[in-house]
Short mmCIF file of C-alpha atoms in Angstrom, two decimals:
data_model
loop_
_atom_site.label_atom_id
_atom_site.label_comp_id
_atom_site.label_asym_id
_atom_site.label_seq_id
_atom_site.Cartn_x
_atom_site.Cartn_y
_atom_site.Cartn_z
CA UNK A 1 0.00 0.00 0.00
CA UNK A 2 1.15 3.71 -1.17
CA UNK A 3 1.91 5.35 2.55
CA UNK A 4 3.09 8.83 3.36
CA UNK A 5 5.71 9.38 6.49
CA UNK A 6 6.57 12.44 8.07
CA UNK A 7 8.76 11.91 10.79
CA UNK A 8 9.01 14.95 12.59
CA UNK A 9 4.99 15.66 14.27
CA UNK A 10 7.06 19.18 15.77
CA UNK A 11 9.48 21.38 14.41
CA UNK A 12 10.60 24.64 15.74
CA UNK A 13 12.43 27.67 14.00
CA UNK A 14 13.47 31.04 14.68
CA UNK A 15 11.99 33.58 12.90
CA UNK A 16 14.19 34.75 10.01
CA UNK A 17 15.76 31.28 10.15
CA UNK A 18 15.37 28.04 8.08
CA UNK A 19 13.42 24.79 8.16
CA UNK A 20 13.61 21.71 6.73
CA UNK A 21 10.55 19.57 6.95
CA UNK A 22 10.68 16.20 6.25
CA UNK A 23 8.26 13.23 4.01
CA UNK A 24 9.29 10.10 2.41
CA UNK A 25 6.71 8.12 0.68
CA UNK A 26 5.97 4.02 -0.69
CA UNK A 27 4.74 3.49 -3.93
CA UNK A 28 5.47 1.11 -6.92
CA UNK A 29 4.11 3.94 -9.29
CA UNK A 30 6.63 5.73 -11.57
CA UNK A 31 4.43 8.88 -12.50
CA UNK A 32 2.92 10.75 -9.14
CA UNK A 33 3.05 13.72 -7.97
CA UNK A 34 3.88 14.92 -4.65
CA UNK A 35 2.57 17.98 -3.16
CA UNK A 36 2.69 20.26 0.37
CA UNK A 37 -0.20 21.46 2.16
CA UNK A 38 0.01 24.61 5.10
CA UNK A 39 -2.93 24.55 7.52
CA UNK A 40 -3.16 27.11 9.69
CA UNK A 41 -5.58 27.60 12.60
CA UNK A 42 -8.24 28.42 10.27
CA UNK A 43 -8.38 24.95 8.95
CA UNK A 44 -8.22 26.17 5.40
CA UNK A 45 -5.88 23.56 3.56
CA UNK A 46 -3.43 25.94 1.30
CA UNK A 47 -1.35 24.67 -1.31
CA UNK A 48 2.14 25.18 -0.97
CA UNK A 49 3.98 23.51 -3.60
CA UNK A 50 4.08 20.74 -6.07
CA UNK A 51 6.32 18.40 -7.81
CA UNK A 52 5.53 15.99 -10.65
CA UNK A 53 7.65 13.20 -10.34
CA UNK A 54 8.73 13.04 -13.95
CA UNK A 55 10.83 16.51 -13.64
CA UNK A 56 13.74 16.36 -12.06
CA UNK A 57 14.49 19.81 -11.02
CA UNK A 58 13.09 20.94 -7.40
CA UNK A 59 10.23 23.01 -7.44
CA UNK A 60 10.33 26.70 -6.10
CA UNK A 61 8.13 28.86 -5.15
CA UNK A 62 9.79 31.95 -3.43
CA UNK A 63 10.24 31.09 -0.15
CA UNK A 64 9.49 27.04 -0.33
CA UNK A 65 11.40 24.90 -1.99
CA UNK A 66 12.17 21.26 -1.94
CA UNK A 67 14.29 18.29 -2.24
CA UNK A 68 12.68 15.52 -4.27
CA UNK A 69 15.23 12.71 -4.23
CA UNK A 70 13.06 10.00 -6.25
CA UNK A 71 15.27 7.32 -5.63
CA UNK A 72 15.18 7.63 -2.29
CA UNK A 73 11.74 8.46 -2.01
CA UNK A 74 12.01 11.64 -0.39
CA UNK A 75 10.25 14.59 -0.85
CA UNK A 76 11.38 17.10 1.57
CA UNK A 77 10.01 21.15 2.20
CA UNK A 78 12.50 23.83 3.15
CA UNK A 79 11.33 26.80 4.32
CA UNK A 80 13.47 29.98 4.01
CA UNK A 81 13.47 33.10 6.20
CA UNK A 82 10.84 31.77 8.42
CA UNK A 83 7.87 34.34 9.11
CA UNK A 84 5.81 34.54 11.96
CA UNK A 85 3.00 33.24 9.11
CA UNK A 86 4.61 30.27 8.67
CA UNK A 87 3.30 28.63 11.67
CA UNK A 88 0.98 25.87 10.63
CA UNK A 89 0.21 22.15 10.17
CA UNK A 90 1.97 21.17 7.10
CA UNK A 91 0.86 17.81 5.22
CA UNK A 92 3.37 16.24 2.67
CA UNK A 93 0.46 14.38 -0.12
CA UNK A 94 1.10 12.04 -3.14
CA UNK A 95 -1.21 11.46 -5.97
CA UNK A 96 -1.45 8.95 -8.58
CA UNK A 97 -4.17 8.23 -11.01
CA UNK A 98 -5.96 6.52 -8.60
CA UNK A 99 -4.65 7.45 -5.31
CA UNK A 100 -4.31 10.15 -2.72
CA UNK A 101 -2.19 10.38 0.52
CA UNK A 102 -2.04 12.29 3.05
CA UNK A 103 1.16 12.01 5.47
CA UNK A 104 0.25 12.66 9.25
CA UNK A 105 1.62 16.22 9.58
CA UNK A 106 4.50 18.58 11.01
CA UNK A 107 3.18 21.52 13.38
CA UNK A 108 5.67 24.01 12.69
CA UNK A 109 6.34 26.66 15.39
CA UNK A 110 7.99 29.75 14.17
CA UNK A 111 9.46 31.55 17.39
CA UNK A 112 9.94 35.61 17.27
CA UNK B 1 -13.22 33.95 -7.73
CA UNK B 2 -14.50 31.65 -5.68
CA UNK B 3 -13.34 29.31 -3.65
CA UNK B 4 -15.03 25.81 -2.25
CA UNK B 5 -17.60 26.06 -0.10
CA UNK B 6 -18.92 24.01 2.35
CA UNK B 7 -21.82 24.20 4.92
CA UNK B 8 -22.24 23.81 7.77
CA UNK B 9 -18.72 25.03 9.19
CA UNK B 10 -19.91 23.80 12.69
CA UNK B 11 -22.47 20.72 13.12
CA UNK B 12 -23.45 19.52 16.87
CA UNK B 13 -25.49 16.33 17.11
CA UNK B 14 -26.90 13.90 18.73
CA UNK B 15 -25.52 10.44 18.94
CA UNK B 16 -27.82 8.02 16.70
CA UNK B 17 -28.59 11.02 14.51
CA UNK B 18 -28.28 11.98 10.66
CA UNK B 19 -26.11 14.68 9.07
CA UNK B 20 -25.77 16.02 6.02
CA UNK B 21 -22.57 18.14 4.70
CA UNK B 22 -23.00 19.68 1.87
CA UNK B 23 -19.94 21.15 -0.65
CA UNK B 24 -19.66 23.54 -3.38
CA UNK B 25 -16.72 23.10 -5.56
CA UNK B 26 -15.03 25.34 -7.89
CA UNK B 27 -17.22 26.09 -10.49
CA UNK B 28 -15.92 23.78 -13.13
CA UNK B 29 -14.23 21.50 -11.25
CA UNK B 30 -14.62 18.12 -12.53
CA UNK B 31 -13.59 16.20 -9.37
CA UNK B 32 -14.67 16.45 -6.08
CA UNK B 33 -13.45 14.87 -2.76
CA UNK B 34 -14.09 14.22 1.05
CA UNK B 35 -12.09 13.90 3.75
CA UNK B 36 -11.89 13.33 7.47
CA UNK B 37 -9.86 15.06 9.48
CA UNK B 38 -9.76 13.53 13.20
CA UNK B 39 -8.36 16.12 16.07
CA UNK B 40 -4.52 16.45 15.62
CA UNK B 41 -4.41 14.30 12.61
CA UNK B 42 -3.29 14.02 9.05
CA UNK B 43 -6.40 13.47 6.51
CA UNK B 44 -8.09 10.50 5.69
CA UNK B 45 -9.67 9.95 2.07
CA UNK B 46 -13.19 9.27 2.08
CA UNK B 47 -14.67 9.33 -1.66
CA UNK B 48 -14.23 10.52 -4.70
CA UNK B 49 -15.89 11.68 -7.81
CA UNK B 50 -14.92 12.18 -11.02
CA UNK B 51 -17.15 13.53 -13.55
CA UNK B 52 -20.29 10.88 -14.51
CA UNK B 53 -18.15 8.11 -13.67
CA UNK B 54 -19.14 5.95 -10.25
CA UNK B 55 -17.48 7.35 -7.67
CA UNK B 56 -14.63 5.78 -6.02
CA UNK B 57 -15.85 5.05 -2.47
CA UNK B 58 -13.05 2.99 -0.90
CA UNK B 59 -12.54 5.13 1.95
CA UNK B 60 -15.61 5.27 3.56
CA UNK B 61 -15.50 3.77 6.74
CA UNK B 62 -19.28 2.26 7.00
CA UNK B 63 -22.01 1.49 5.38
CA UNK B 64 -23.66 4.67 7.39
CA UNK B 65 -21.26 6.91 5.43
CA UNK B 66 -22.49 8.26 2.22
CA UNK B 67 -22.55 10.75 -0.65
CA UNK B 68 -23.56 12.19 -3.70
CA UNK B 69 -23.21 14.36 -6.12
CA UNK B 70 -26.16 15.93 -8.24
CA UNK B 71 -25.38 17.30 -11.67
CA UNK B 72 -21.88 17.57 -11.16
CA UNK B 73 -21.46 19.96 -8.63
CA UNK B 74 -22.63 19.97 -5.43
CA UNK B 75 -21.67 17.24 -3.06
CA UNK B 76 -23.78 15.86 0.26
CA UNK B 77 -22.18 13.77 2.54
CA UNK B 78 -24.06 11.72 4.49
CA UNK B 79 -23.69 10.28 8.05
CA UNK B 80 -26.18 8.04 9.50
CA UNK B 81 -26.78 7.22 13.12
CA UNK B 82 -23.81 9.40 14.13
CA UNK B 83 -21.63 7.84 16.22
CA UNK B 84 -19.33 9.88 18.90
CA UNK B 85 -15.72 8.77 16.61
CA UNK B 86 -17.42 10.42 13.71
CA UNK B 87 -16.89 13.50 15.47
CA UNK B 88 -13.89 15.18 13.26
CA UNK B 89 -13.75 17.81 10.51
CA UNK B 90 -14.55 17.34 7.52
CA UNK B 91 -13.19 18.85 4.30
CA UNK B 92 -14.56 18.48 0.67
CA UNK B 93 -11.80 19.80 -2.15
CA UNK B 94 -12.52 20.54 -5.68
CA UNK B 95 -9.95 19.78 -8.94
CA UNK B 96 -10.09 20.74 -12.43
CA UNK B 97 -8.65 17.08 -13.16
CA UNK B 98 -6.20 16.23 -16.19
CA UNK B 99 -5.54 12.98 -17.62
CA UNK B 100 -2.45 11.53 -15.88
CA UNK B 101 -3.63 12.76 -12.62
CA UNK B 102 -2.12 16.45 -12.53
CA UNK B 103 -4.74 17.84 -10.58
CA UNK B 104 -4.55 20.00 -7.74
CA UNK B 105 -6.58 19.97 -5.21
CA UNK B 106 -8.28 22.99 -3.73
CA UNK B 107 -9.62 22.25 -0.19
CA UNK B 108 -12.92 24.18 1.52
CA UNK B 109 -12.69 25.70 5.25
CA UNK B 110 -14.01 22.12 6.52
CA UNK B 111 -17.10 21.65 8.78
CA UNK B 112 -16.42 20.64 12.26
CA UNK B 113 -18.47 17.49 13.35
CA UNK B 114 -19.41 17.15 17.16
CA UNK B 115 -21.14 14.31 18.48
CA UNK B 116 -22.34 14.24 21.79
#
């Protein structure tokens, strides 16, 4: 079965700082895509990035990036100069065709 | 525009009682799912529709959960004879899917289940 791990249920950064938060994943499936999810307090699920596991460059999106190391089945969410609105639940997902999973979460804690 | 929608944000029930949950996607959205989200935890895949086709219902935990979609859009999920561990939030989230599974999925604020 296709399973989703993050390690780390806390992290804790200084604000200004970096992150690194981390998700490996199981699957037999060569095309997937992998994706991080921020959920604040509000409960509003917010897309934070995406990767399609056919590219191998890491996607960016200003602040976010990651680490996808395929082979290793790691998919792996730095966050840059931390800001107070970074504090959140964040889920590490993978999607096939027929599939979608959720890991268990990382509450990130960004201190001032 | 607009985001999804769902309704209510907060439900309190009665043990042995029905609910209904009700989402609005994105308008357009061809696929539509539901989650559960139990307190402090990651999300677990309830059902899933895709356009006309049958909906993929593997993750529904009983026979009391169900849902539909009419024309395409809006989605009801059903709980019957609630049960105090069906207390969780719920969230529906909307794609505008692509062959080979390059959606993204756009969640709703979630409606918090209570069940006393």
């Amino acid at each position: 079965a296709q399973t989703v791990t993050q390690s780390q249920p806390e992290m804790s950064v200084q604000e200004a700082e970096t992150v690194t938060l981390s998700c490996t994943y199981d699957t037999s499936e060569s095309d997937y895509y992998l994706f991080w999810y921020k959920q604040p307090p509000s409960r509003q699920m917010i897309l934070v990035i995406r990767q399609e596991a056919y590219k191998q460059q890491n996607a960016t999106e200003n602040r976010f990036s990651v680490n996808f190391q395929k082979a290793a089945k790691s998919f792996s969410l730095k966050i840059s100069d931390s800001q107070l609105g970074d504090a959140a639940m964040y889920f590490c997902a993978y999607r096939t065709l027929n599939d979608m999973r959720f890991g268990a979460g990382t509450r990130l804690t960004v201190k001032p | 525009g607009a985001g999804v929608s769902q309704s209510p944000s907060n439900k309190v029930t009665e043990k042995g009682k029905d609910v209904e949950l009700r989402c609005d996607p994105i308008s357009g959205h061809t696929a539509l799912y539901w989650y559960r989200q139990s307190l402090g935890q990651g999300l677990e895949f309830l059902i899933y529709f895709q356009g006309n086709s049958a909906p993929d219902k593997s993750g529904l935990p009983s026979d009391r959960f169900s849902a539909e979609r009419t024309g395409g859009s809006v989605s009801t999920l059903t709980i019957q004879r609630t049960q105090q561990e069906d207390s969780a939030v719920y969230l529906c989230a909307s794609s505008l899917w692509v062959a080979g599974g390059t959606d993204t999925q756009y969640f709703g604020p979630g409606t918090r289940l209570t069940v006393l």
